[in-house]
Amino acid sequence: MALQSLDIKARSATTTPPPDVRARGAVPVAKLIDISKCIGCKACQVACMEWNDLRDEVGTNAGTYDNPRDLTAQSWTVMRFSEVEVEQDRLEWLIRKDGCMHCADPGCLKACPAPGAIVQYANGIVDFHEEHCIGCGYCITGCPFNIPRISQKDSKAYKCTLCSDRVAIGLEPACIKTCPTGALVFGTKDDMVLHAEGRIADLKERGYSHAALYDPKGVGGTHVMYVLQHGDKPELYANLPRDPSISPLVSLWKGVTKPLMSFGLGLAVFAGFFHYVTAGPKEVEEEEKTD
Amino acid sequence: MTNHWVDIKNTDLVLIMGGNAAEAHPCGFKWVTEAKAHRKARLIVVDPRFTRSAAMSDFYAPIRAGSDIAFLGGVINYLLGHDRIHHEYVKHYTDFSFLVKDEFAFANGLFTGYDAEKRKYDKSSWGYQIGDDGYVRVDPTLQNPRCVYQLMKAHYSRYTPEMVATICGTPKEAFLKVCAAIADTAAPDKTMTIMYALGWTQHSVGSQMIRTGAMVQLLLGNIGVAGGGMNALRGHSNIQGLTDLGLLSNLMPGYLTLPNDAEQDYAAYVGKRTLKPLRPGQLSYWQNYPRFHVSLMKAWFGDAVTADNNWGYDWLPKLDKGYDLMQMFEDMGQGKVNGYVCQGFNPLGSAPCKVKVSNSLSKLKFMVVIDPLVTETSEFWQNHGEYNDVDPAKIQTEVFRLPSTCFAEENGSLINSGRWLQWHWKAAEPPAETLSDQEIMAGIFLRVRALYQKEGGAFPDPILNVAWKYKIPSFPSPEELAREFSGKALKDVTDPKDPGRVLVKAGEQLSGFADLRDDGSTSCGCWLFAGSWSEKGNLMARRDNADPYGVGQTLNWAYAWPANRRILYNRASCDPSGKPYDPTRAIVAWDAAAGKWGGADVPDFKIDSAPQDGMNPFIMNPEGVARFFAVDAMAEGPFPEHYEPFETPLAVNPLSPKNPEVRSNPAARVFKDIWPTLGKPDAFPYVCTTYRLTEHFHFWTQHVRLDAILQPEQFVEIGEELAKEKGIKAGDHVRVKSSHGFIVAVAVVTKRLKALTIDGRKTHTVGVPIHWGFMGLTRNGYIANTLTPYVADANSQTPEFKAFLVNLEKV
């Protein structure tokens, strides 16, 4: 929200080129969520609500620890609790902090028809500029992780900003600052990948032979990554998609069909001009003029 | 904590048992993740529930709530049976070789001296054999059948892995796996930390559970070392301070004890507590008791107390019985209590058996509630529908609510679990008419004193003689109180070895408790805090986290009692010659050249006592060593023995099946009317346990919107198998009923609560988090303690919240 326009790399429904005057450009950043260190305390949910001044409803209990039960326009991150037995008689309680993954190839931005409602910054953060949002919900269709939510109050789409306002002035996101166990860390994407390698080595030493980093290539990699104990089974973690990709509808709309549509539009303009040239301007009847 | 939060990072193995640090102490739990990350430490969780701590563990073993002594007794049996103990440590630093009186014995679940009528022991046989020299007789060969080692070995030989499985329901393989991991830390360069909390304290045998844990640690040589220790995780930001300052009914500040009725003579009172060494060459630090006591009396009464009036001894109350929480509400229920000042406490939620508490409060003439929040207790008389179904017309108690500041609205120190006194500064002005607790208490005191001055009264002396020298009498400032606790010299304090040398000038703050005197020349409100505000200033306010030795003992961060010491008994981290057992984790060592002890921590020892002098590390004990045999310190026996919770699914105690007297703790106080109220397994077949969730803090955060959003509605947890049996699905409402009342809540159906096989029978556990009530911003709920029995630990009188019986139905 607060990063300068000079840092914008991509902008929804915009064909003008992005600004390119900065000398060094931004370093890609990433948040690393180490599920093996997450105690599910929800302090990150609180920090998110506090920093962004959000207050969700006091809800109900639906028979699980998950609360709020799902992402909403007021809850940009939630813990998802999964009880699994990967090995017989060895229960695991996998707790995944869910929220925007900040894809390098963001489906929401691709799908968005409102100019400038979704932007991608040079550091990788994908941000919503709600003042431009028309509430169409295409970003939800475009998101392979089912993250954005439309507010009932103002019909605009909301999601985690990766605290772009904090990051812009050199602070870490609020959730990172509050995490008591160091399950959440933030830095350059390269550093986070390196940190993850250390964590994965530790997990392998403890018997999690499939421990791995979740940085899915189908969306060009993400700027929010997970360390998974069971990297071979991401779906154990409350259905984290194994191989996420942007919905074919979006690709269809913005991919193959876009030139066709442009061609169609151009054709319509050309036909109009041709009609003007051949048939001349529309004459207005005298009697209508006097009305 | 014998150690402290940061020190957990130094460990090789974390055992979380009787606690749930990841959920209840999430910030402190970070040090477990540090130990895992940097020392490849392993985490073992033993708990009735697969908690969020278990989710972080390398290994989890289930256990039935209330059976921890059986489990730990089994561990002791394993360690002794497999000879996996730290031999040099136990030989030199514990009572292994001490000989016990011949009369002492244990049979049928009872130690010698039991009086069934009084439910009390005559402890005269629970002692050592004393030689002609006045010292305890020992057998260093450990062959004498009366030595503590042999007695202990025999006692715990009954705690076989099979017996553990029978009582605890822990599968034998899981139990043995835990034992093997624990046993590995008997190596001098390996250590384990035990983290426990209310999951051990809140049982009718809670104190003995903790003792058993401490015995395991002693066998392994894990007490007094970095990364080791018995670490009580305090559940409230200043509950450590509460006990340190003697806010329990039988204590005075610094764990000095109030006299009882029979102790009318000052010399006898103080003599009994001035413990002489029981072995040659030992320090027996409690020999200084008179210095602590007299300095405390000078802090309380100032010039009014002198040697001539025995330092005001007659003004101290003499206890005819305990006046703990349970006793008070019992007395209140009998109409023996007129008024109740309830300060920062919500007993309607926090005390057992809500209906009894409510009935007792209804008998009061008045109650004063001092709290920042509108507590359920202050509304106990109000009808809140099904959640508090009382008839206000029938309750005559007048309730005064005095709004007080919360911690963020005042200066002061909080004492954390690691005994650190950490000063904090006011972050916000208190709202509206709110006053600090000191202002409220000072206001009450000054008015009461004026009444005594005016009207006399039965016994005005203790009130009229209180020293009250605060700059603003109606508002003793936190800074003045802190200085008073730390203490000052009233006259010049001189060096006993060199009387010409003045150590502290009259009027100056003391530098530590070594400066205290028993001649009235020093004043100190709590000897353990002595030095926390010295002439160097407020040491509690220090925030330098420099760690010159790299073992996390940051001596210039805040102030740790006693004497800024971070790890208690740290002399025991060195071998008898004074060399650290593990040089990579050295905290103190004997420096022969300098002729004194030193290192990363403040030595817990006589600083210039050379190793060859033979002084032993446990200087607070007159023996100089740590005790496996508790002598007469515990109510139910010198060795912990497993007894069932008062509400148990078992008909008998499997360890002593023939003696019905010892099914549950034979020395626990049970009020007469309570016996018939205790639930039986035929009507209430499920084991129930109450606990906290990470999203909430006791009964506070139900008033905080953010926390209310995170856990909005009361729920109970049941296993999938029980749910299936009862036709309950996740999200259904269920009624959980005990012999004392019922609650209705949403069911969370989980794999994390598995049925255990106890004494051959399948036993289910029901989990009840405590955080809801009928006030605040969360959805209204039932007070969890509606369900709990009115019984408590025999030593601390802490209620048995962690193991009782319920039934369950879908509504």
Short mmCIF file of C-alpha atoms in Angstrom, two decimals, chain B residues 62-465:
data_model
loop_
_atom_site.label_atom_id
_atom_site.label_comp_id
_atom_site.label_asym_id
_atom_site.label_seq_id
_atom_site.Cartn_x
_atom_site.Cartn_y
_atom_site.Cartn_z
CA PRO B 62 0.27 -40.55 26.57
CA ILE B 63 -0.50 -40.81 30.27
CA ARG B 64 -3.67 -40.85 32.32
CA ALA B 65 -4.28 -37.59 34.17
CA GLY B 66 -3.20 -37.92 37.79
CA SER B 67 -0.83 -40.86 37.40
CA ASP B 68 2.49 -39.03 37.01
CA ILE B 69 4.10 -40.39 40.19
CA ALA B 70 3.60 -43.90 38.88
CA PHE B 71 5.29 -42.91 35.63
CA LEU B 72 8.19 -41.09 37.29
CA GLY B 73 8.52 -43.79 39.93
CA GLY B 74 8.88 -46.15 37.00
CA VAL B 75 11.63 -43.95 35.60
CA ILE B 76 13.45 -44.06 38.97
CA ASN B 77 13.14 -47.83 38.98
CA TYR B 78 14.52 -47.96 35.44
CA LEU B 79 17.47 -45.70 36.26
CA LEU B 80 18.37 -47.61 39.42
CA GLY B 81 17.67 -51.02 37.89
CA HIS B 82 19.79 -50.32 34.81
CA ASP B 83 22.34 -48.38 36.86
CA ARG B 84 21.98 -45.38 34.59
CA ILE B 85 22.72 -42.70 37.17
CA HIS B 86 25.45 -40.09 37.72
CA HIS B 87 27.44 -42.04 40.30
CA GLU B 88 29.84 -39.41 41.52
CA TYR B 89 27.10 -36.81 41.77
CA VAL B 90 24.67 -38.92 43.80
CA LYS B 91 27.43 -40.20 46.01
CA HIS B 92 28.77 -36.79 46.97
CA TYR B 93 25.89 -34.41 46.49
CA THR B 94 22.86 -36.36 47.70
CA ASP B 95 21.74 -38.29 50.75
CA PHE B 96 22.33 -41.69 49.06
CA SER B 97 24.59 -42.80 51.88
CA PHE B 98 22.56 -41.40 54.80
CA LEU B 99 21.17 -43.93 57.25
CA VAL B 100 17.49 -43.77 58.13
CA LYS B 101 16.00 -44.64 61.49
CA ASP B 102 15.25 -48.31 62.00
CA GLU B 103 11.65 -47.55 62.94
CA PHE B 104 10.91 -46.08 59.55
CA ALA B 105 9.04 -48.42 57.25
CA PHE B 106 6.57 -48.57 54.41
CA ALA B 107 3.84 -51.18 54.06
CA ASN B 108 0.43 -51.45 52.36
CA GLY B 109 0.76 -47.99 50.85
CA LEU B 110 1.44 -46.31 54.18
CA PHE B 111 4.55 -45.06 55.90
CA THR B 112 4.98 -45.54 59.62
CA GLY B 113 3.03 -43.30 61.95
CA TYR B 114 -0.30 -42.99 60.14
CA ASP B 115 -3.33 -41.83 62.08
CA ALA B 116 -6.39 -42.68 59.99
CA GLU B 117 -8.69 -40.66 62.23
CA LYS B 118 -6.78 -37.44 61.77
CA ARG B 119 -5.58 -38.31 58.24
CA LYS B 120 -2.14 -37.26 59.42
CA TYR B 121 1.20 -38.83 60.09
CA ASP B 122 3.23 -38.83 63.26
CA LYS B 123 6.51 -38.18 61.48
CA SER B 124 8.84 -39.04 64.36
CA SER B 125 10.13 -42.15 62.59
CA TRP B 126 10.84 -40.23 59.36
CA GLY B 127 14.37 -39.25 60.20
CA TYR B 128 18.05 -40.05 60.04
CA GLN B 129 20.14 -42.08 62.42
CA ILE B 130 22.14 -39.54 64.36
CA GLY B 131 25.60 -40.52 65.64
CA ASP B 132 27.21 -39.58 68.92
CA ASP B 133 28.87 -36.63 67.23
CA GLY B 134 25.45 -35.13 66.51
CA TYR B 135 25.76 -35.77 62.79
CA VAL B 136 23.83 -38.11 60.52
CA ARG B 137 25.35 -41.57 60.21
CA VAL B 138 26.36 -42.52 56.70
CA ASP B 139 27.52 -45.58 54.80
CA PRO B 140 29.62 -44.50 51.81
CA THR B 141 29.61 -48.10 50.52
CA LEU B 142 25.83 -47.84 50.12
CA GLN B 143 25.52 -51.47 51.31
CA ASN B 144 23.69 -50.78 54.55
CA PRO B 145 20.03 -51.74 54.02
CA ARG B 146 19.00 -48.63 55.99
CA CYS B 147 20.76 -46.19 53.69
CA VAL B 148 18.60 -43.95 51.55
CA TYR B 149 19.81 -45.57 48.34
CA GLN B 150 18.78 -49.05 49.42
CA LEU B 151 15.43 -47.91 50.83
CA MET B 152 14.66 -45.94 47.71
CA LYS B 153 15.63 -48.83 45.46
CA ALA B 154 13.31 -51.13 47.33
CA HIS B 155 10.49 -48.59 47.35
CA TYR B 156 10.54 -48.04 43.58
CA SER B 157 11.19 -51.64 42.65
CA ARG B 158 7.40 -51.99 42.68
CA TYR B 159 7.11 -49.43 39.87
CA THR B 160 7.74 -51.85 37.01
CA PRO B 161 7.02 -50.97 33.38
CA GLU B 162 3.99 -53.25 33.64
CA MET B 163 2.74 -51.38 36.71
CA VAL B 164 3.31 -48.10 34.88
CA ALA B 165 1.22 -49.37 31.97
CA THR B 166 -1.51 -50.55 34.34
CA ILE B 167 -1.79 -47.24 36.19
CA CYS B 168 -0.84 -44.70 33.53
CA GLY B 169 -2.07 -46.44 30.41
CA THR B 170 1.23 -45.57 28.77
CA PRO B 171 2.18 -48.39 26.39
CA LYS B 172 5.23 -50.23 27.70
CA GLU B 173 7.33 -49.57 24.59
CA ALA B 174 6.58 -45.85 24.75
CA PHE B 175 7.45 -45.73 28.43
CA LEU B 176 10.74 -47.55 27.89
CA LYS B 177 11.62 -45.29 25.00
CA VAL B 178 11.17 -42.26 27.27
CA CYS B 179 13.24 -43.96 29.99
CA ALA B 180 16.09 -44.68 27.59
CA ALA B 181 16.22 -41.08 26.38
CA ILE B 182 16.16 -39.76 29.95
CA ALA B 183 18.84 -42.23 31.04
CA ASP B 184 21.23 -40.94 28.36
CA THR B 185 21.44 -37.68 30.28
CA ALA B 186 23.14 -39.41 33.22
CA ALA B 187 26.38 -38.81 31.32
CA PRO B 188 28.25 -35.89 32.93
CA ASP B 189 28.27 -33.98 29.65
CA LYS B 190 24.58 -34.51 28.90
CA THR B 191 21.67 -32.83 30.56
CA MET B 192 17.88 -32.71 30.61
CA THR B 193 15.54 -29.96 31.64
CA ILE B 194 12.11 -30.69 33.07
CA MET B 195 9.45 -28.10 32.33
CA TYR B 196 6.27 -28.45 34.35
CA ALA B 197 3.43 -26.28 35.51
CA LEU B 198 -0.10 -26.68 36.81
CA GLY B 199 -0.32 -30.15 35.25
CA TRP B 200 1.71 -31.27 38.23
CA THR B 201 0.71 -28.82 40.91
CA GLN B 202 -3.05 -29.17 40.58
CA HIS B 203 -3.39 -32.68 41.96
CA SER B 204 -4.04 -34.05 45.41
CA VAL B 205 -0.48 -35.41 45.15
CA GLY B 206 0.90 -32.47 43.17
CA SER B 207 3.81 -31.58 45.45
CA GLN B 208 4.98 -35.18 45.40
CA MET B 209 4.75 -35.32 41.60
CA ILE B 210 7.18 -32.43 41.46
CA ARG B 211 9.40 -34.12 44.04
CA THR B 212 9.51 -37.29 41.98
CA GLY B 213 10.60 -35.26 38.97
CA ALA B 214 13.32 -33.64 41.08
CA MET B 215 14.50 -37.08 42.23
CA VAL B 216 14.85 -38.20 38.62
CA GLN B 217 16.93 -35.10 37.91
CA LEU B 218 19.13 -35.70 40.95
CA LEU B 219 19.82 -39.31 39.95
CA LEU B 220 21.02 -38.01 36.61
CA GLY B 221 23.09 -35.19 38.08
CA ASN B 222 20.93 -32.66 36.26
CA ILE B 223 20.37 -30.20 39.11
CA GLY B 224 22.63 -27.17 39.33
CA VAL B 225 23.88 -27.46 35.76
CA ALA B 226 23.29 -25.30 32.70
CA GLY B 227 20.45 -26.72 30.64
CA GLY B 228 19.18 -28.79 33.55
CA GLY B 229 16.99 -28.22 36.54
CA MET B 230 13.42 -28.43 37.72
CA ASN B 231 11.68 -25.65 35.97
CA ALA B 232 8.29 -24.57 37.23
CA LEU B 233 6.62 -22.45 34.60
CA ARG B 234 4.61 -19.90 36.50
CA GLY B 235 1.19 -19.31 35.05
CA HIS B 236 0.85 -15.65 35.84
CA SER B 237 3.27 -12.84 35.13
CA ASN B 238 3.93 -12.22 38.81
CA ILE B 239 2.83 -15.37 40.59
CA GLN B 240 6.46 -16.07 41.44
CA GLY B 241 6.50 -12.68 43.16
CA LEU B 242 3.37 -13.58 45.05
CA THR B 243 5.01 -16.56 46.74
CA ASP B 244 8.35 -14.78 47.13
CA LEU B 245 6.60 -12.01 49.01
CA GLY B 246 4.74 -14.46 51.19
CA LEU B 247 1.21 -13.89 50.00
CA LEU B 248 0.29 -17.41 51.01
CA SER B 249 -1.47 -17.59 54.34
CA ASN B 250 1.28 -19.46 56.18
CA LEU B 251 4.20 -17.50 54.83
CA MET B 252 6.00 -14.23 55.32
CA PRO B 253 8.24 -12.63 52.69
CA GLY B 254 11.25 -14.67 51.57
CA TYR B 255 9.69 -18.02 52.59
CA LEU B 256 9.99 -17.19 56.28
CA THR B 257 7.17 -19.00 58.04
CA LEU B 258 4.49 -17.76 60.38
CA PRO B 259 4.51 -19.34 63.81
CA ASN B 260 1.75 -21.72 64.81
CA ASP B 261 -0.36 -21.63 67.92
CA ALA B 262 2.06 -23.74 69.95
CA GLU B 263 4.94 -21.40 69.20
CA GLN B 264 4.35 -18.56 71.61
CA ASP B 265 8.00 -18.30 72.57
CA TYR B 266 10.20 -16.25 70.26
CA ALA B 267 13.47 -18.00 71.10
CA ALA B 268 11.92 -21.40 70.41
CA TYR B 269 10.32 -20.13 67.20
CA VAL B 270 13.50 -18.73 65.78
CA GLY B 271 15.65 -21.56 67.18
CA LYS B 272 13.62 -24.22 65.40
CA ARG B 273 14.17 -22.42 62.08
CA THR B 274 17.87 -21.73 62.61
CA LEU B 275 19.02 -25.04 61.22
CA LYS B 276 22.37 -26.39 62.43
CA PRO B 277 24.48 -28.46 60.03
CA LEU B 278 23.68 -32.17 59.99
CA ARG B 279 27.02 -33.12 58.52
CA PRO B 280 30.50 -31.84 59.34
CA GLY B 281 31.73 -28.83 57.39
CA GLN B 282 28.38 -27.87 55.92
CA LEU B 283 27.08 -24.33 55.63
CA SER B 284 23.36 -24.75 56.42
CA TYR B 285 22.39 -21.32 55.21
CA TRP B 286 19.19 -21.17 57.24
CA GLN B 287 21.46 -20.56 60.22
CA ASN B 288 20.93 -16.97 59.15
CA TYR B 289 17.19 -17.15 59.80
CA PRO B 290 17.32 -14.63 62.69
CA ARG B 291 19.01 -12.05 60.44
CA PHE B 292 16.27 -12.37 57.86
CA HIS B 293 13.50 -12.37 60.43
CA VAL B 294 14.70 -9.44 62.50
CA SER B 295 15.39 -7.34 59.42
CA LEU B 296 11.86 -8.08 58.19
CA MET B 297 10.37 -7.00 61.50
CA LYS B 298 12.41 -3.78 61.34
CA ALA B 299 10.99 -3.15 57.86
CA TRP B 300 7.46 -3.69 59.11
CA PHE B 301 7.56 -1.98 62.46
CA GLY B 302 10.66 0.26 62.45
CA ASP B 303 11.68 1.72 65.78
CA ALA B 304 8.76 0.04 67.57
CA VAL B 305 10.57 -3.30 67.60
CA THR B 306 13.69 -4.02 69.62
CA ALA B 307 15.40 -7.00 71.20
CA ASP B 308 13.43 -6.17 74.34
CA ASN B 309 10.06 -6.87 72.78
CA ASN B 310 11.43 -9.83 70.79
CA TRP B 311 11.21 -7.77 67.62
CA GLY B 312 7.44 -7.58 67.91
CA TYR B 313 6.95 -11.34 68.01
CA ASP B 314 3.73 -11.02 69.96
CA TRP B 315 2.26 -8.97 67.14
CA LEU B 316 2.63 -11.76 64.61
CA PRO B 317 -0.44 -13.94 64.16
CA LYS B 318 -0.03 -17.52 65.42
CA LEU B 319 -1.79 -20.00 63.16
CA ASP B 320 -4.28 -22.40 64.71
CA LYS B 321 -4.75 -24.01 61.28
CA GLY B 322 -4.08 -23.25 57.65
CA TYR B 323 -5.97 -20.35 56.12
CA ASP B 324 -5.57 -21.35 52.53
CA LEU B 325 -8.14 -20.72 49.83
CA MET B 326 -10.00 -23.99 50.42
CA GLN B 327 -10.16 -23.47 54.18
CA MET B 328 -11.39 -19.89 53.75
CA PHE B 329 -14.26 -20.85 51.50
CA GLU B 330 -15.09 -23.74 53.80
CA ASP B 331 -15.23 -21.35 56.74
CA MET B 332 -17.13 -18.82 54.67
CA GLY B 333 -19.70 -21.46 53.82
CA GLN B 334 -20.13 -22.14 57.51
CA GLY B 335 -20.88 -18.47 58.09
CA LYS B 336 -17.61 -17.86 59.94
CA VAL B 337 -16.39 -15.11 57.63
CA ASN B 338 -18.03 -11.69 57.47
CA GLY B 339 -16.02 -9.87 54.89
CA TYR B 340 -13.76 -10.78 52.02
CA VAL B 341 -11.28 -8.55 50.21
CA CYS B 342 -10.75 -10.05 46.80
CA GLN B 343 -7.75 -8.42 45.16
CA GLY B 344 -6.75 -9.39 41.62
CA PHE B 345 -8.46 -12.73 41.96
CA ASN B 346 -11.56 -14.30 40.48
CA PRO B 347 -12.36 -17.21 42.80
CA LEU B 348 -15.77 -17.92 41.29
CA GLY B 349 -13.81 -18.99 38.22
CA SER B 350 -10.51 -20.02 39.80
CA ALA B 351 -11.58 -21.99 42.85
CA PRO B 352 -12.95 -25.52 42.70
CA CYS B 353 -16.63 -26.46 42.79
CA LYS B 354 -18.35 -23.26 41.68
CA VAL B 355 -21.58 -24.00 43.52
CA LYS B 356 -19.74 -24.23 46.81
CA VAL B 357 -17.85 -21.00 46.14
CA SER B 358 -21.05 -19.23 45.16
CA ASN B 359 -22.86 -20.47 48.26
CA SER B 360 -19.96 -19.36 50.43
CA LEU B 361 -19.83 -15.87 48.91
CA SER B 362 -23.57 -15.63 49.54
CA LYS B 363 -22.95 -15.97 53.27
CA LEU B 364 -20.71 -12.91 53.43
CA LYS B 365 -21.89 -9.58 54.72
CA PHE B 366 -19.61 -7.74 52.34
CA MET B 367 -17.06 -8.33 49.67
CA VAL B 368 -14.56 -5.82 48.29
CA VAL B 369 -13.37 -6.61 44.79
CA ILE B 370 -10.19 -4.84 43.66
CA ASP B 371 -9.68 -5.57 39.98
CA PRO B 372 -9.17 -3.86 36.63
CA LEU B 373 -11.89 -6.07 35.11
CA VAL B 374 -15.51 -6.84 35.82
CA THR B 375 -14.94 -10.34 37.13
CA GLU B 376 -17.50 -13.09 37.50
CA THR B 377 -16.80 -13.03 41.24
CA SER B 378 -17.97 -9.45 41.48
CA GLU B 379 -21.16 -10.48 39.65
CA PHE B 380 -21.70 -13.78 41.48
CA TRP B 381 -25.00 -12.50 42.93
CA GLN B 382 -26.39 -11.50 39.55
CA ASN B 383 -28.49 -13.88 37.50
CA HIS B 384 -26.81 -14.55 34.16
CA GLY B 385 -29.26 -17.12 32.89
CA GLU B 386 -28.06 -20.69 32.58
CA TYR B 387 -24.46 -19.59 33.12
CA ASN B 388 -25.04 -18.21 36.60
CA ASP B 389 -28.47 -19.24 37.68
CA VAL B 390 -28.78 -17.62 41.09
CA ASP B 391 -31.58 -15.69 42.76
CA PRO B 392 -30.27 -12.23 43.69
CA ALA B 393 -33.14 -11.73 46.10
CA LYS B 394 -31.72 -14.49 48.28
CA ILE B 395 -28.17 -13.08 48.38
CA GLN B 396 -27.54 -10.31 50.89
CA THR B 397 -23.80 -9.89 50.31
CA GLU B 398 -22.93 -6.27 49.65
CA VAL B 399 -20.30 -6.02 46.91
CA PHE B 400 -17.96 -3.06 46.52
CA ARG B 401 -16.08 -2.89 43.26
CA LEU B 402 -12.88 -0.83 43.35
CA PRO B 403 -11.38 -0.46 39.87
CA SER B 404 -7.60 -0.85 39.94
CA THR B 405 -4.86 -0.22 37.44
CA CYS B 406 -3.46 -3.03 35.35
CA PHE B 407 0.26 -3.78 35.05
CA ALA B 408 0.70 -1.54 32.01
CA GLU B 409 -0.62 1.46 33.94
CA GLU B 410 1.94 1.42 36.72
CA ASN B 411 5.65 1.16 37.43
CA GLY B 412 6.95 -1.83 39.31
CA SER B 413 8.73 -5.14 39.04
CA LEU B 414 7.38 -8.46 37.90
CA ILE B 415 9.17 -11.65 38.88
CA ASN B 416 9.24 -14.23 36.13
CA SER B 417 9.52 -17.98 36.42
CA GLY B 418 13.31 -17.71 36.33
CA ARG B 419 13.26 -15.54 39.49
CA TRP B 420 14.19 -12.40 37.61
CA LEU B 421 12.91 -9.18 39.09
CA GLN B 422 12.30 -7.11 35.98
CA TRP B 423 11.34 -3.50 36.41
CA HIS B 424 8.72 -2.13 34.05
CA TRP B 425 7.45 1.34 33.34
CA LYS B 426 3.98 2.70 33.02
CA ALA B 427 2.85 2.61 29.40
CA ALA B 428 -0.50 4.37 29.73
CA GLU B 429 -2.47 6.47 32.17
CA PRO B 430 -5.18 4.53 33.97
CA PRO B 431 -8.75 5.33 33.00
CA ALA B 432 -11.24 7.42 34.96
CA GLU B 433 -11.43 6.80 38.73
CA THR B 434 -9.01 3.87 38.69
CA LEU B 435 -6.42 3.77 41.48
CA SER B 436 -3.35 1.60 41.86
CA ASP B 437 -3.48 -1.29 44.30
CA GLN B 438 -1.06 0.54 46.63
CA GLU B 439 -3.33 3.57 46.76
CA ILE B 440 -6.36 1.43 47.47
CA MET B 441 -4.62 -0.60 50.18
CA ALA B 442 -3.03 2.51 51.70
CA GLY B 443 -6.41 4.18 51.75
CA ILE B 444 -7.94 1.24 53.58
CA PHE B 445 -5.00 0.96 55.97
CA LEU B 446 -4.94 4.65 56.91
CA ARG B 447 -8.66 4.62 57.64
CA VAL B 448 -8.46 1.42 59.67
CA ARG B 449 -5.51 2.79 61.61
CA ALA B 450 -7.44 6.03 62.34
CA LEU B 451 -10.30 3.95 63.69
CA TYR B 452 -7.94 2.03 65.96
CA GLN B 453 -6.35 5.28 67.10
CA LYS B 454 -9.76 6.70 67.89
CA GLU B 455 -11.57 3.69 69.27
CA GLY B 456 -8.83 1.40 70.53
CA GLY B 457 -10.00 -2.14 69.83
CA ALA B 458 -9.16 -5.66 70.94
CA PHE B 459 -5.55 -5.65 69.77
CA PRO B 460 -4.44 -2.38 68.19
CA ASP B 461 -0.66 -2.86 68.56
CA PRO B 462 0.17 -4.56 65.26
CA ILE B 463 -1.79 -1.93 63.34
CA LEU B 464 -0.67 1.13 65.26
CA ASN B 465 3.00 0.13 65.22
#
